[in-house]
Amino acid sequence: MKTDQRGTPADGERARPAGGVDLALPPTAPRTGEGSGTATPATFVTHGVEVRPLAVSGCYEFTPRVFRDERGLFVSPLRQDVLTEVLGRPFPVAQTNHSRSARGVMRGVHFSATPPGQAKYVHCSRGRGLDVVVDIRLGSPTFGAWDTVEMDTETFRAAYLPDGVGHAFLSLEDDTVMTYLVSTPYRADLEREIDPLDPALGLPWPKDVRFTFSQRDTHSMSLARAEAEGILPRFEDCLALAKAHR
């Protein structure tokens, strides 16, 4: 892992001053980048699960019921019946992944070449993290929009991302474990990345904290360069993949 100690996100750089500065979360209200053009639908509840449509078309936040007693707690972070009802189709799970991250580790913005694409259902199994979804699908009505989900083991919020949507997260505590359920098997040759500190995206990362990146993410490209090189997913291809699962 590489830790960069240059500049601030406001300047499009990759680090924060070192020191024991707490990671402050940004405002929890949905935010969007340019190009949203549509209002975010209201939150609703189905089968006891609170569902919040996110500012990126096709993305959702799910908050399950948590059952607590003197023994501890029980929770179902994923309800397939709820997800199928919301999406209008099943979510095929091909693989589950776990990542464990130290405080300040940032992963993303990642996406898979589409086709074949990769839809994701993400939740936090330990610790606390800030999850970010970014619409990088060319032709999408919300292209350039983003939204955030605060994930922890108190609320057990989860996020669903359809094929072609960019994903990033920041670990807010040591030993934070993120769990991913994905629709296609991992293939390194299909993985793509965009700079999470690209000023054109304007993602809401906390201030005054040192970020740690993988070598891969350190060399990620800007959104504009990704578009110029023709690697961004096309919205019509993403919709076709979703339709195939109906």
PDB file of C-alpha atoms in Angstrom:
ATOM      1  CA  MET A   1       0.000   0.000   0.000  1.00  0.00           C
ATOM      2  CA  LYS A   2       1.183   3.501  -0.738  1.00  0.00           C
ATOM      3  CA  THR A   3       0.452   6.506   1.470  1.00  0.00           C
ATOM      4  CA  ASP A   4       0.702   9.841  -0.284  1.00  0.00           C
ATOM      5  CA  GLN A   5       1.205  12.987   1.805  1.00  0.00           C
ATOM      6  CA  ARG A   6       0.768  15.753  -0.723  1.00  0.00           C
ATOM      7  CA  GLY A   7      -1.782  18.571  -0.743  1.00  0.00           C
ATOM      8  CA  THR A   8      -5.519  18.432  -0.045  1.00  0.00           C
ATOM      9  CA  PRO A   9      -8.536  17.024  -1.902  1.00  0.00           C
ATOM     10  CA  ALA A  10      -9.716  20.553  -2.636  1.00  0.00           C
ATOM     11  CA  ASP A  11      -6.603  20.872  -4.761  1.00  0.00           C
ATOM     12  CA  GLY A  12      -7.182  17.486  -6.392  1.00  0.00           C
ATOM     13  CA  GLU A  13      -4.275  15.916  -4.529  1.00  0.00           C
ATOM     14  CA  ARG A  14      -4.029  12.588  -2.736  1.00  0.00           C
ATOM     15  CA  ALA A  15      -3.410  13.213   0.934  1.00  0.00           C
ATOM     16  CA  ARG A  16      -4.041  15.077   4.138  1.00  0.00           C
ATOM     17  CA  PRO A  17      -1.635  16.386   6.771  1.00  0.00           C
ATOM     18  CA  ALA A  18      -0.462  13.640   9.096  1.00  0.00           C
ATOM     19  CA  GLY A  19      -1.593  13.637  12.705  1.00  0.00           C
ATOM     20  CA  GLY A  20      -4.357  12.350  14.924  1.00  0.00           C
ATOM     21  CA  VAL A  21      -7.200  14.082  13.124  1.00  0.00           C
ATOM     22  CA  ASP A  22     -10.582  12.398  13.346  1.00  0.00           C
ATOM     23  CA  LEU A  23     -12.318  11.472  10.126  1.00  0.00           C
ATOM     24  CA  ALA A  24     -15.408  13.657  10.032  1.00  0.00           C
ATOM     25  CA  LEU A  25     -18.260  12.486   7.855  1.00  0.00           C
ATOM     26  CA  PRO A  26     -19.702  14.854   5.265  1.00  0.00           C
ATOM     27  CA  PRO A  27     -23.370  15.870   5.429  1.00  0.00           C
ATOM     28  CA  THR A  28     -25.687  12.894   5.088  1.00  0.00           C
ATOM     29  CA  ALA A  29     -28.123  14.540   2.667  1.00  0.00           C
ATOM     30  CA  PRO A  30     -27.881  13.147  -0.868  1.00  0.00           C
ATOM     31  CA  ARG A  31     -25.558  15.124  -3.092  1.00  0.00           C
ATOM     32  CA  THR A  32     -25.132  15.058  -6.824  1.00  0.00           C
ATOM     33  CA  GLY A  33     -22.560  16.200  -9.284  1.00  0.00           C
ATOM     34  CA  GLU A  34     -23.453  18.050 -12.446  1.00  0.00           C
ATOM     35  CA  GLY A  35     -25.705  16.279 -14.896  1.00  0.00           C
ATOM     36  CA  SER A  36     -28.242  14.859 -12.467  1.00  0.00           C
ATOM     37  CA  GLY A  37     -31.240  16.612 -13.952  1.00  0.00           C
ATOM     38  CA  THR A  38     -33.787  14.651 -11.897  1.00  0.00           C
ATOM     39  CA  ALA A  39     -35.081  14.769  -8.341  1.00  0.00           C
ATOM     40  CA  THR A  40     -34.300  11.852  -6.028  1.00  0.00           C
ATOM     41  CA  PRO A  41     -37.465   9.846  -5.186  1.00  0.00           C
ATOM     42  CA  ALA A  42     -38.596   9.635  -1.575  1.00  0.00           C
ATOM     43  CA  THR A  43     -37.542   6.962   0.902  1.00  0.00           C
ATOM     44  CA  PHE A  44     -40.062   4.140   1.477  1.00  0.00           C
ATOM     45  CA  VAL A  45     -40.407   0.986   3.592  1.00  0.00           C
ATOM     46  CA  THR A  46     -41.180  -2.519   2.346  1.00  0.00           C
ATOM     47  CA  HIS A  47     -41.147  -5.741   4.402  1.00  0.00           C
ATOM     48  CA  GLY A  48     -39.668  -3.767   7.286  1.00  0.00           C
ATOM     49  CA  VAL A  49     -36.669  -2.565   5.241  1.00  0.00           C
ATOM     50  CA  GLU A  50     -36.178   1.155   4.635  1.00  0.00           C
ATOM     51  CA  VAL A  51     -35.254   1.847   1.010  1.00  0.00           C
ATOM     52  CA  ARG A  52     -33.719   5.126  -0.168  1.00  0.00           C
ATOM     53  CA  PRO A  53     -33.347   5.651  -3.919  1.00  0.00           C
ATOM     54  CA  LEU A  54     -29.993   7.315  -4.448  1.00  0.00           C
ATOM     55  CA  ALA A  55     -29.154  10.224  -6.718  1.00  0.00           C
ATOM     56  CA  VAL A  56     -27.571   7.819  -9.222  1.00  0.00           C
ATOM     57  CA  SER A  57     -30.205   6.135 -11.383  1.00  0.00           C
ATOM     58  CA  GLY A  58     -30.735   2.504 -10.379  1.00  0.00           C
ATOM     59  CA  CYS A  59     -28.808   2.737  -7.068  1.00  0.00           C
ATOM     60  CA  TYR A  60     -30.445   2.196  -3.670  1.00  0.00           C
ATOM     61  CA  GLU A  61     -29.638   2.326   0.024  1.00  0.00           C
ATOM     62  CA  PHE A  62     -31.197  -0.389   2.215  1.00  0.00           C
ATOM     63  CA  THR A  63     -31.549  -0.115   6.006  1.00  0.00           C
ATOM     64  CA  PRO A  64     -32.677  -3.436   7.544  1.00  0.00           C
ATOM     65  CA  ARG A  65     -34.338  -4.035  10.902  1.00  0.00           C
ATOM     66  CA  VAL A  66     -31.852  -4.888  13.643  1.00  0.00           C
ATOM     67  CA  PHE A  67     -33.075  -7.224  16.402  1.00  0.00           C
ATOM     68  CA  ARG A  68     -31.215  -6.655  19.678  1.00  0.00           C
ATOM     69  CA  ASP A  69     -31.483  -8.352  23.065  1.00  0.00           C
ATOM     70  CA  GLU A  70     -29.261  -9.270  26.013  1.00  0.00           C
ATOM     71  CA  ARG A  71     -27.396 -11.820  23.825  1.00  0.00           C
ATOM     72  CA  GLY A  72     -26.406  -9.326  21.150  1.00  0.00           C
ATOM     73  CA  LEU A  73     -28.140  -8.766  17.813  1.00  0.00           C
ATOM     74  CA  PHE A  74     -29.435 -10.398  14.637  1.00  0.00           C
ATOM     75  CA  VAL A  75     -29.734  -8.692  11.259  1.00  0.00           C
ATOM     76  CA  SER A  76     -30.209  -9.620   7.598  1.00  0.00           C
ATOM     77  CA  PRO A  77     -28.169  -7.121   5.552  1.00  0.00           C
ATOM     78  CA  LEU A  78     -29.562  -8.601   2.313  1.00  0.00           C
ATOM     79  CA  ARG A  79     -33.191  -9.549   1.713  1.00  0.00           C
ATOM     80  CA  GLN A  80     -33.456 -11.055  -1.775  1.00  0.00           C
ATOM     81  CA  ASP A  81     -37.242 -10.658  -1.753  1.00  0.00           C
ATOM     82  CA  VAL A  82     -36.915  -6.932  -1.014  1.00  0.00           C
ATOM     83  CA  LEU A  83     -34.171  -6.417  -3.581  1.00  0.00           C
ATOM     84  CA  THR A  84     -36.138  -8.263  -6.255  1.00  0.00           C
ATOM     85  CA  GLU A  85     -39.230  -6.183  -5.507  1.00  0.00           C
ATOM     86  CA  VAL A  86     -37.284  -2.918  -5.738  1.00  0.00           C
ATOM     87  CA  LEU A  87     -35.305  -3.829  -8.859  1.00  0.00           C
ATOM     88  CA  GLY A  88     -38.076  -5.721 -10.627  1.00  0.00           C
ATOM     89  CA  ARG A  89     -35.666  -8.627 -11.221  1.00  0.00           C
ATOM     90  CA  PRO A  90     -33.508 -11.035  -9.215  1.00  0.00           C
ATOM     91  CA  PHE A  91     -29.964 -10.129  -8.230  1.00  0.00           C
ATOM     92  CA  PRO A  92     -27.695 -13.025  -9.259  1.00  0.00           C
ATOM     93  CA  VAL A  93     -24.850 -13.537  -6.763  1.00  0.00           C
ATOM     94  CA  ALA A  94     -21.775 -15.090  -8.392  1.00  0.00           C
ATOM     95  CA  GLN A  95     -19.198 -14.267  -5.725  1.00  0.00           C
ATOM     96  CA  THR A  96     -18.813 -12.708  -2.281  1.00  0.00           C
ATOM     97  CA  ASN A  97     -15.794 -10.595  -1.343  1.00  0.00           C
ATOM     98  CA  HIS A  98     -14.454  -9.137   1.903  1.00  0.00           C
ATOM     99  CA  SER A  99     -11.928  -6.340   2.307  1.00  0.00           C
ATOM    100  CA  ARG A 100     -10.336  -5.291   5.595  1.00  0.00           C
ATOM    101  CA  SER A 101      -8.954  -1.766   5.747  1.00  0.00           C
ATOM    102  CA  ALA A 102      -7.095   0.455   8.157  1.00  0.00           C
ATOM    103  CA  ARG A 103      -8.482   3.861   9.010  1.00  0.00           C
ATOM    104  CA  GLY A 104      -7.959   6.231   6.095  1.00  0.00           C
ATOM    105  CA  VAL A 105      -7.750   3.579   3.374  1.00  0.00           C
ATOM    106  CA  MET A 106      -9.593   4.660   0.227  1.00  0.00           C
ATOM    107  CA  ARG A 107     -10.576   2.145  -2.456  1.00  0.00           C
ATOM    108  CA  GLY A 108     -11.952   3.260  -5.813  1.00  0.00           C
ATOM    109  CA  VAL A 109     -13.433   4.590  -7.936  1.00  0.00           C
ATOM    110  CA  HIS A 110     -13.721   1.058  -9.359  1.00  0.00           C
ATOM    111  CA  PHE A 111     -15.910  -0.449 -12.066  1.00  0.00           C
ATOM    112  CA  SER A 112     -15.848  -3.412 -14.438  1.00  0.00           C
ATOM    113  CA  ALA A 113     -15.763  -3.312 -18.218  1.00  0.00           C
ATOM    114  CA  THR A 114     -19.312  -3.507 -19.525  1.00  0.00           C
ATOM    115  CA  PRO A 115     -20.169  -5.978 -20.888  1.00  0.00           C
ATOM    116  CA  PRO A 116     -19.933  -8.237 -18.957  1.00  0.00           C
ATOM    117  CA  GLY A 117     -20.265  -5.649 -16.158  1.00  0.00           C
ATOM    118  CA  GLN A 118     -20.721  -6.290 -12.458  1.00  0.00           C
ATOM    119  CA  ALA A 119     -23.574  -5.289 -10.166  1.00  0.00           C
ATOM    120  CA  LYS A 120     -22.747  -5.004  -6.438  1.00  0.00           C
ATOM    121  CA  TYR A 121     -24.489  -5.160  -3.089  1.00  0.00           C
ATOM    122  CA  VAL A 122     -22.225  -3.734  -0.399  1.00  0.00           C
ATOM    123  CA  HIS A 123     -22.464  -3.542   3.394  1.00  0.00           C
ATOM    124  CA  CYS A 124     -20.132  -3.074   6.360  1.00  0.00           C
ATOM    125  CA  SER A 125     -19.475  -6.182   8.472  1.00  0.00           C
ATOM    126  CA  ARG A 126     -17.132  -4.483  10.936  1.00  0.00           C
ATOM    127  CA  GLY A 127     -16.097  -0.896  11.701  1.00  0.00           C
ATOM    128  CA  ARG A 128     -17.341   2.116   9.766  1.00  0.00           C
ATOM    129  CA  GLY A 129     -16.999   3.412   6.232  1.00  0.00           C
ATOM    130  CA  LEU A 130     -18.212   6.062   3.812  1.00  0.00           C
ATOM    131  CA  ASP A 131     -19.494   4.416   0.632  1.00  0.00           C
ATOM    132  CA  VAL A 132     -19.802   6.441  -2.583  1.00  0.00           C
ATOM    133  CA  VAL A 133     -21.589   5.637  -5.839  1.00  0.00           C
ATOM    134  CA  VAL A 134     -20.773   7.576  -9.010  1.00  0.00           C
ATOM    135  CA  ASP A 135     -22.630   7.548 -12.323  1.00  0.00           C
ATOM    136  CA  ILE A 136     -20.010   7.111 -15.056  1.00  0.00           C
ATOM    137  CA  ARG A 137     -22.372   5.527 -17.609  1.00  0.00           C
ATOM    138  CA  LEU A 138     -22.328   7.500 -20.842  1.00  0.00           C
ATOM    139  CA  GLY A 139     -25.874   8.414 -21.828  1.00  0.00           C
ATOM    140  CA  SER A 140     -27.318   7.960 -18.335  1.00  0.00           C
ATOM    141  CA  PRO A 141     -29.833  10.624 -17.246  1.00  0.00           C
ATOM    142  CA  THR A 142     -27.775  11.024 -14.057  1.00  0.00           C
ATOM    143  CA  PHE A 143     -24.295  10.912 -15.626  1.00  0.00           C
ATOM    144  CA  GLY A 144     -21.826  12.681 -13.320  1.00  0.00           C
ATOM    145  CA  ALA A 145     -24.100  12.387 -10.278  1.00  0.00           C
ATOM    146  CA  TRP A 146     -22.964  10.803  -7.021  1.00  0.00           C
ATOM    147  CA  ASP A 147     -24.381   9.908  -3.637  1.00  0.00           C
ATOM    148  CA  THR A 148     -23.105   8.573  -0.315  1.00  0.00           C
ATOM    149  CA  VAL A 149     -24.101   5.884   2.175  1.00  0.00           C
ATOM    150  CA  GLU A 150     -22.688   5.865   5.699  1.00  0.00           C
ATOM    151  CA  MET A 151     -22.092   2.225   6.623  1.00  0.00           C
ATOM    152  CA  ASP A 152     -21.475   0.761  10.077  1.00  0.00           C
ATOM    153  CA  THR A 153     -22.477  -2.086  12.383  1.00  0.00           C
ATOM    154  CA  GLU A 154     -25.152  -0.082  14.164  1.00  0.00           C
ATOM    155  CA  THR A 155     -27.496   0.576  11.243  1.00  0.00           C
ATOM    156  CA  PHE A 156     -26.164  -2.099   8.842  1.00  0.00           C
ATOM    157  CA  ARG A 157     -27.032   0.084   5.868  1.00  0.00           C
ATOM    158  CA  ALA A 158     -26.246  -1.447   2.482  1.00  0.00           C
ATOM    159  CA  ALA A 159     -26.000  -0.117  -1.065  1.00  0.00           C
ATOM    160  CA  TYR A 160     -26.947  -1.662  -4.409  1.00  0.00           C
ATOM    161  CA  LEU A 161     -25.078  -0.579  -7.559  1.00  0.00           C
ATOM    162  CA  PRO A 162     -26.158  -1.773 -11.013  1.00  0.00           C
ATOM    163  CA  ASP A 163     -23.763  -2.662 -13.819  1.00  0.00           C
ATOM    164  CA  GLY A 164     -21.508   0.178 -14.915  1.00  0.00           C
ATOM    165  CA  VAL A 165     -21.774   2.396 -11.823  1.00  0.00           C
ATOM    166  CA  GLY A 166     -18.511   3.493 -10.189  1.00  0.00           C
ATOM    167  CA  HIS A 167     -17.876   2.541  -6.559  1.00  0.00           C
ATOM    168  CA  ALA A 168     -15.520   3.884  -3.902  1.00  0.00           C
ATOM    169  CA  PHE A 169     -15.288   3.855  -0.139  1.00  0.00           C
ATOM    170  CA  LEU A 170     -13.213   5.332   2.665  1.00  0.00           C
ATOM    171  CA  SER A 171     -12.499   3.362   5.836  1.00  0.00           C
ATOM    172  CA  LEU A 172     -13.328   5.455   8.897  1.00  0.00           C
ATOM    173  CA  GLU A 173     -11.965   3.038  11.528  1.00  0.00           C
ATOM    174  CA  ASP A 174      -9.142   0.534  11.766  1.00  0.00           C
ATOM    175  CA  ASP A 175     -10.056  -3.021  10.772  1.00  0.00           C
ATOM    176  CA  THR A 176     -13.139  -1.959   8.856  1.00  0.00           C
ATOM    177  CA  VAL A 177     -14.520  -4.920   6.899  1.00  0.00           C
ATOM    178  CA  MET A 178     -16.631  -4.329   3.805  1.00  0.00           C
ATOM    179  CA  THR A 179     -18.607  -7.196   2.295  1.00  0.00           C
ATOM    180  CA  TYR A 180     -19.492  -7.276  -1.396  1.00  0.00           C
ATOM    181  CA  LEU A 181     -21.961  -9.566  -3.133  1.00  0.00           C
ATOM    182  CA  VAL A 182     -21.325  -9.323  -6.876  1.00  0.00           C
ATOM    183  CA  SER A 183     -23.139 -10.554  -9.972  1.00  0.00           C
ATOM    184  CA  THR A 184     -20.087 -11.768 -11.919  1.00  0.00           C
ATOM    185  CA  PRO A 185     -16.799 -13.430 -10.912  1.00  0.00           C
ATOM    186  CA  TYR A 186     -13.757 -11.204 -10.404  1.00  0.00           C
ATOM    187  CA  ARG A 187     -11.519 -10.820 -13.457  1.00  0.00           C
ATOM    188  CA  ALA A 188      -8.476  -8.583 -13.089  1.00  0.00           C
ATOM    189  CA  ASP A 189      -8.340  -7.907 -16.839  1.00  0.00           C
ATOM    190  CA  LEU A 190     -11.826  -6.341 -16.737  1.00  0.00           C
ATOM    191  CA  GLU A 191     -11.235  -4.069 -13.753  1.00  0.00           C
ATOM    192  CA  ARG A 192     -11.091  -0.310 -14.362  1.00  0.00           C
ATOM    193  CA  GLU A 193     -10.507   2.677 -12.073  1.00  0.00           C
ATOM    194  CA  ILE A 194     -11.005   6.454 -11.993  1.00  0.00           C
ATOM    195  CA  ASP A 195      -9.245   8.919  -9.704  1.00  0.00           C
ATOM    196  CA  PRO A 196     -11.440   9.393  -6.593  1.00  0.00           C
ATOM    197  CA  LEU A 197      -9.897  12.857  -6.114  1.00  0.00           C
ATOM    198  CA  ASP A 198     -10.658  14.024  -9.660  1.00  0.00           C
ATOM    199  CA  PRO A 199     -11.945  17.613  -9.218  1.00  0.00           C
ATOM    200  CA  ALA A 200     -14.423  16.983 -12.046  1.00  0.00           C
ATOM    201  CA  LEU A 201     -16.192  14.417  -9.829  1.00  0.00           C
ATOM    202  CA  GLY A 202     -16.100  16.570  -6.689  1.00  0.00           C
ATOM    203  CA  LEU A 203     -16.626  13.632  -4.324  1.00  0.00           C
ATOM    204  CA  PRO A 204     -17.317  14.555  -0.671  1.00  0.00           C
ATOM    205  CA  TRP A 205     -14.270  13.114   1.097  1.00  0.00           C
ATOM    206  CA  PRO A 206     -13.604  14.349   4.653  1.00  0.00           C
ATOM    207  CA  LYS A 207     -10.981  17.039   5.133  1.00  0.00           C
ATOM    208  CA  ASP A 208      -7.785  16.897   7.167  1.00  0.00           C
ATOM    209  CA  VAL A 209      -7.112  13.180   6.965  1.00  0.00           C
ATOM    210  CA  ARG A 210      -4.339  11.192   5.342  1.00  0.00           C
ATOM    211  CA  PHE A 211      -5.531   8.806   2.645  1.00  0.00           C
ATOM    212  CA  THR A 212      -3.864   5.495   1.814  1.00  0.00           C
ATOM    213  CA  PHE A 213      -4.153   4.126  -1.718  1.00  0.00           C
ATOM    214  CA  SER A 214      -3.145   0.942  -3.470  1.00  0.00           C
ATOM    215  CA  GLN A 215      -0.598   1.250  -6.269  1.00  0.00           C
ATOM    216  CA  ARG A 216      -3.440   0.659  -8.700  1.00  0.00           C
ATOM    217  CA  ASP A 217      -5.542   3.536  -7.401  1.00  0.00           C
ATOM    218  CA  THR A 218      -2.541   5.874  -7.116  1.00  0.00           C
ATOM    219  CA  HIS A 219      -2.209   5.737 -10.911  1.00  0.00           C
ATOM    220  CA  SER A 220      -5.918   5.898 -11.760  1.00  0.00           C
ATOM    221  CA  MET A 221      -7.026   8.256 -14.526  1.00  0.00           C
ATOM    222  CA  SER A 222      -9.417  11.188 -14.564  1.00  0.00           C
ATOM    223  CA  LEU A 223     -13.024  10.892 -15.724  1.00  0.00           C
ATOM    224  CA  ALA A 224     -12.235  12.975 -18.818  1.00  0.00           C
ATOM    225  CA  ARG A 225      -9.326  10.743 -19.790  1.00  0.00           C
ATOM    226  CA  ALA A 226     -11.397   7.602 -19.221  1.00  0.00           C
ATOM    227  CA  GLU A 227     -14.047   8.985 -21.558  1.00  0.00           C
ATOM    228  CA  ALA A 228     -11.447   9.986 -24.140  1.00  0.00           C
ATOM    229  CA  GLU A 229      -9.955   6.483 -24.069  1.00  0.00           C
ATOM    230  CA  GLY A 230     -13.380   4.915 -24.543  1.00  0.00           C
ATOM    231  CA  ILE A 231     -13.425   2.807 -21.377  1.00  0.00           C
ATOM    232  CA  LEU A 232     -16.549   4.227 -19.728  1.00  0.00           C
ATOM    233  CA  PRO A 233     -19.641   2.002 -19.772  1.00  0.00           C
ATOM    234  CA  ARG A 234     -22.539   2.922 -22.041  1.00  0.00           C
ATOM    235  CA  PHE A 235     -25.896   3.282 -20.349  1.00  0.00           C
ATOM    236  CA  GLU A 236     -27.687   1.319 -23.068  1.00  0.00           C
ATOM    237  CA  ASP A 237     -25.339  -1.645 -22.582  1.00  0.00           C
ATOM    238  CA  CYS A 238     -25.942  -1.549 -18.823  1.00  0.00           C
ATOM    239  CA  LEU A 239     -29.716  -1.578 -19.311  1.00  0.00           C
ATOM    240  CA  ALA A 240     -29.412  -4.535 -21.680  1.00  0.00           C
ATOM    241  CA  LEU A 241     -27.495  -6.498 -19.028  1.00  0.00           C
ATOM    242  CA  ALA A 242     -30.158  -5.721 -16.423  1.00  0.00           C
ATOM    243  CA  LYS A 243     -32.916  -6.751 -18.821  1.00  0.00           C
ATOM    244  CA  ALA A 244     -31.209 -10.109 -19.388  1.00  0.00           C
ATOM    245  CA  HIS A 245     -31.714 -10.934 -15.694  1.00  0.00           C
ATOM    246  CA  ARG A 246     -35.472 -10.398 -15.735  1.00  0.00           C
TER     247      ARG A 246
END
